[in-house]
Tab-separated table of C-alpha atoms in Angstrom:
chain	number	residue	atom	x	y	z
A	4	UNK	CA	8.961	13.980	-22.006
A	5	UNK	CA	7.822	10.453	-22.035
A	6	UNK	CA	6.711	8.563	-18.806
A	7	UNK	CA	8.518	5.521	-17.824
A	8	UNK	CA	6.790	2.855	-15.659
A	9	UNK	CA	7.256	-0.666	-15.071
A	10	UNK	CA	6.101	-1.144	-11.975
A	11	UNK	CA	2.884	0.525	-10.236
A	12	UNK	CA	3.096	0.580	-6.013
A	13	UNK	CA	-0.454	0.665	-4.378
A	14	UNK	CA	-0.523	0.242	-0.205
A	15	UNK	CA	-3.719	-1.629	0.379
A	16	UNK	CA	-5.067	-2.494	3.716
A	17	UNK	CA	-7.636	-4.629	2.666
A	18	UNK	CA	-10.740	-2.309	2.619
A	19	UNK	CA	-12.883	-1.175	-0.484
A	20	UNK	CA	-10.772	2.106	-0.694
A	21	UNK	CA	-7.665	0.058	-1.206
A	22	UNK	CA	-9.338	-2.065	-3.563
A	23	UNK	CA	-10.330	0.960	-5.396
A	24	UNK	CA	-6.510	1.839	-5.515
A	25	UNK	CA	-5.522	-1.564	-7.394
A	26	UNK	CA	-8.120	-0.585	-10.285
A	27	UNK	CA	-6.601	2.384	-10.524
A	28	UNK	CA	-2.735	1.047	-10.313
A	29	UNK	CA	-4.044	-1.738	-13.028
A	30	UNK	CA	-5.447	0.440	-15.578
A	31	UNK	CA	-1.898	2.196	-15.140
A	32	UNK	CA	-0.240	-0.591	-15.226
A	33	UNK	CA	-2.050	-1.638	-18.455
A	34	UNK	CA	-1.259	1.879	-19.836
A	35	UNK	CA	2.400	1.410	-19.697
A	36	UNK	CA	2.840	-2.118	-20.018
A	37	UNK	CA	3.869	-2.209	-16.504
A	38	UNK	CA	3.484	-4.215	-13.318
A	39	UNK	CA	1.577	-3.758	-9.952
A	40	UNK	CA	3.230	-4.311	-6.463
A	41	UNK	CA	0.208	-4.262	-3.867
A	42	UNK	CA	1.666	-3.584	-0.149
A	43	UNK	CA	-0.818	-4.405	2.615
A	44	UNK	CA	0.113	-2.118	5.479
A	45	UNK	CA	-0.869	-3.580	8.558
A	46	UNK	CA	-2.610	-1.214	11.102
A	47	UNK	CA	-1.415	-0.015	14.175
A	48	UNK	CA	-3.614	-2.016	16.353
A	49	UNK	CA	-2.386	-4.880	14.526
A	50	UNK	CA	0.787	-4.197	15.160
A	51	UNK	CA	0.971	-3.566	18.728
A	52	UNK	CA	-1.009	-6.567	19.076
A	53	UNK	CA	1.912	-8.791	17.097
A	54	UNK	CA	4.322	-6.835	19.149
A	55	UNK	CA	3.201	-8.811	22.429
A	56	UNK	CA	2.674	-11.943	20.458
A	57	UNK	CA	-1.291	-11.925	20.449
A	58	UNK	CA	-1.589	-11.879	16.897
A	59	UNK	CA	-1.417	-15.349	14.427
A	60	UNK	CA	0.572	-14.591	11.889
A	61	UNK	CA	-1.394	-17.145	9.897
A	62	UNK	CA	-4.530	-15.467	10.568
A	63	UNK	CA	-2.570	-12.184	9.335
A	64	UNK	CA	-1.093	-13.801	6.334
A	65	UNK	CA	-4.767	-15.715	5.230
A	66	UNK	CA	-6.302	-11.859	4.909
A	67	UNK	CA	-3.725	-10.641	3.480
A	68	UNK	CA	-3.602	-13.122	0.820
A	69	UNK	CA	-7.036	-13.602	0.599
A	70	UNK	CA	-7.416	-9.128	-0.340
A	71	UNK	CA	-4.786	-10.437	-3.023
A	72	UNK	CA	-6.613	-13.183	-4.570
A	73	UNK	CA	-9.629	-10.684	-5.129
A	74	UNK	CA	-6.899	-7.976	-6.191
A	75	UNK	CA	-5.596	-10.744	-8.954
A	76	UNK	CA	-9.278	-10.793	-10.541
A	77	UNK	CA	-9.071	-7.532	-11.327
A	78	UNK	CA	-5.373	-7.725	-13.134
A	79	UNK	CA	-5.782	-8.473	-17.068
A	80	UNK	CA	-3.578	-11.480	-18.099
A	81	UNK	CA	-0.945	-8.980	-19.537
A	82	UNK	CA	-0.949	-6.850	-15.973
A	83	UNK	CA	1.359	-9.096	-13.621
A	84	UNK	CA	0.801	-8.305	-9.497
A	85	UNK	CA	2.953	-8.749	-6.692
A	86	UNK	CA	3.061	-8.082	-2.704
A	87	UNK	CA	4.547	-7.988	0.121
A	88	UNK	CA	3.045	-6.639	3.418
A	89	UNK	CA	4.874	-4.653	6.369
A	90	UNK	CA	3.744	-3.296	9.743
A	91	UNK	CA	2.721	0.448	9.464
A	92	UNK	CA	4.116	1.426	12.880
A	93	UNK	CA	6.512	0.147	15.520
A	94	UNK	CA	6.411	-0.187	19.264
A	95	UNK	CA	10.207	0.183	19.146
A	96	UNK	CA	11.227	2.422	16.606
A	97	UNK	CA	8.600	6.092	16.596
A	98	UNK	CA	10.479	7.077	13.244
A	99	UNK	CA	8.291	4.460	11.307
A	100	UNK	CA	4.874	5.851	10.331
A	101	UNK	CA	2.826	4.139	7.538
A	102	UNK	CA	4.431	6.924	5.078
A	103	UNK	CA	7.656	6.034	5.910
A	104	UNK	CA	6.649	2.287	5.426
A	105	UNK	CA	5.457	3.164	2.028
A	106	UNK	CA	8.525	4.914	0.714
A	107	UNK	CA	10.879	2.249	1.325
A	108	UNK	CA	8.776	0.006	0.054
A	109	UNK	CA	8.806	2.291	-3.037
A	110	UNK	CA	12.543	2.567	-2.841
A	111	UNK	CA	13.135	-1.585	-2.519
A	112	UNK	CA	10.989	-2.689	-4.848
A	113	UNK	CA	12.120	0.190	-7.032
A	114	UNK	CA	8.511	1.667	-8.262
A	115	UNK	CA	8.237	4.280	-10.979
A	116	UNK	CA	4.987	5.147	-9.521
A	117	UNK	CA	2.598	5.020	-6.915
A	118	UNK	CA	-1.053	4.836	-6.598
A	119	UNK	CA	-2.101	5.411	-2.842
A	120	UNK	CA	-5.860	5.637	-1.263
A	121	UNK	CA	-6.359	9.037	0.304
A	122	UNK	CA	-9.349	8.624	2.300
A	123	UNK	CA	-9.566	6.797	5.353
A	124	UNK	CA	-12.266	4.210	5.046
A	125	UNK	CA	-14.129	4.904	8.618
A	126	UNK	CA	-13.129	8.489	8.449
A	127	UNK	CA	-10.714	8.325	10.989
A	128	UNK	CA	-7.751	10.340	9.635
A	129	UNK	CA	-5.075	7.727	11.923
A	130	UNK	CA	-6.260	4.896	9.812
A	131	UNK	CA	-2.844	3.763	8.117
A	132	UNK	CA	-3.461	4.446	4.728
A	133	UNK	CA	-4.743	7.999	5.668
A	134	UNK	CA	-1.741	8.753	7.352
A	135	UNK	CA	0.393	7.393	5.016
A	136	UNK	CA	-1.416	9.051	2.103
A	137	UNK	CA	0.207	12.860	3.455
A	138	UNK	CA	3.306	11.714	4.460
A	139	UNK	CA	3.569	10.071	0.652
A	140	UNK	CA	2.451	13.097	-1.178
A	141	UNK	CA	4.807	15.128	0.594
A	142	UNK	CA	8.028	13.112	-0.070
A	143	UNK	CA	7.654	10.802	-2.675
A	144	UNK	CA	10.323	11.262	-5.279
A	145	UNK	CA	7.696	9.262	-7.996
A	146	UNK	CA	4.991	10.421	-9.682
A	147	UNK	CA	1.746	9.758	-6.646
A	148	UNK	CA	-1.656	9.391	-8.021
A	149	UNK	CA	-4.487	9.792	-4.802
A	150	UNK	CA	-7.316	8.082	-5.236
């Protein structure tokens, strides 16, 4: 049985561990002749922040893109990458976790498979990609490489 991929999901949060994750979702991508859609989940802080209005989006939106522009140097001409970014919790809704987030990302973007940092960068297991990185290996449908 062959593996199919065209397109390679990595959440990214904009730390060296998520930046690790893009090498990895590139060289997969390169593997298959595939593509790489980088989600920046925003944290939880973040997010209750934006909730009450005290965040700038713009200020949100330059580090996101900024995490991408370094992500793009690492892409070989042939490997094309994408993004999109989504808040990793809600003050309103406590059925959306940074897993959850992840999935449907998975599911809209329609990913083959999915590259996701494991280890939270400060240790702290509620770091959003930590989280995320159980829920994901528990109920992903795709093949989930943890890096």
């Amino acid at each position: 049985m062959t593996l199919a991929v065209e397109t390679v999901l990595t959440p990214v949060d904009g730390s060296d561990t998520s930046m690790r994750a893009i090498e990895y979702a590139v060289a997969i991508a390169e593997r298959y002749d595939a593509g790489v859609h980088a989600l920046y989940v925003v944290d939880e802080e973040t997010t209750r922040t934006a909730s009450f209005g005290d965040v700038d989006d713009s200020e949100l939106a330059a580090a996101n893109e900024a995490f991408i522009a370094d992500a793009h140097e690492l892409a070989p001409e042939g490997v094309s990458l994408s993004h999109s970014s989504a808040y990793g919790f809600s003050a309103m809704t406590k059925t959306r976790h940074p897993g959850s987030v992840v999935l449907d990302a998975a599911e809209d973007v329609e990913v083959d498979f999915i590259v996701i940092p494991r280890q939270p960068v400060s240790g702290d297991p509620d770091e959003p990609l930590g989280r995320a990185a159980e829920y994901v290996l528990q109920y992903a449908t795709q093949p989930v490489l943890s890096v």
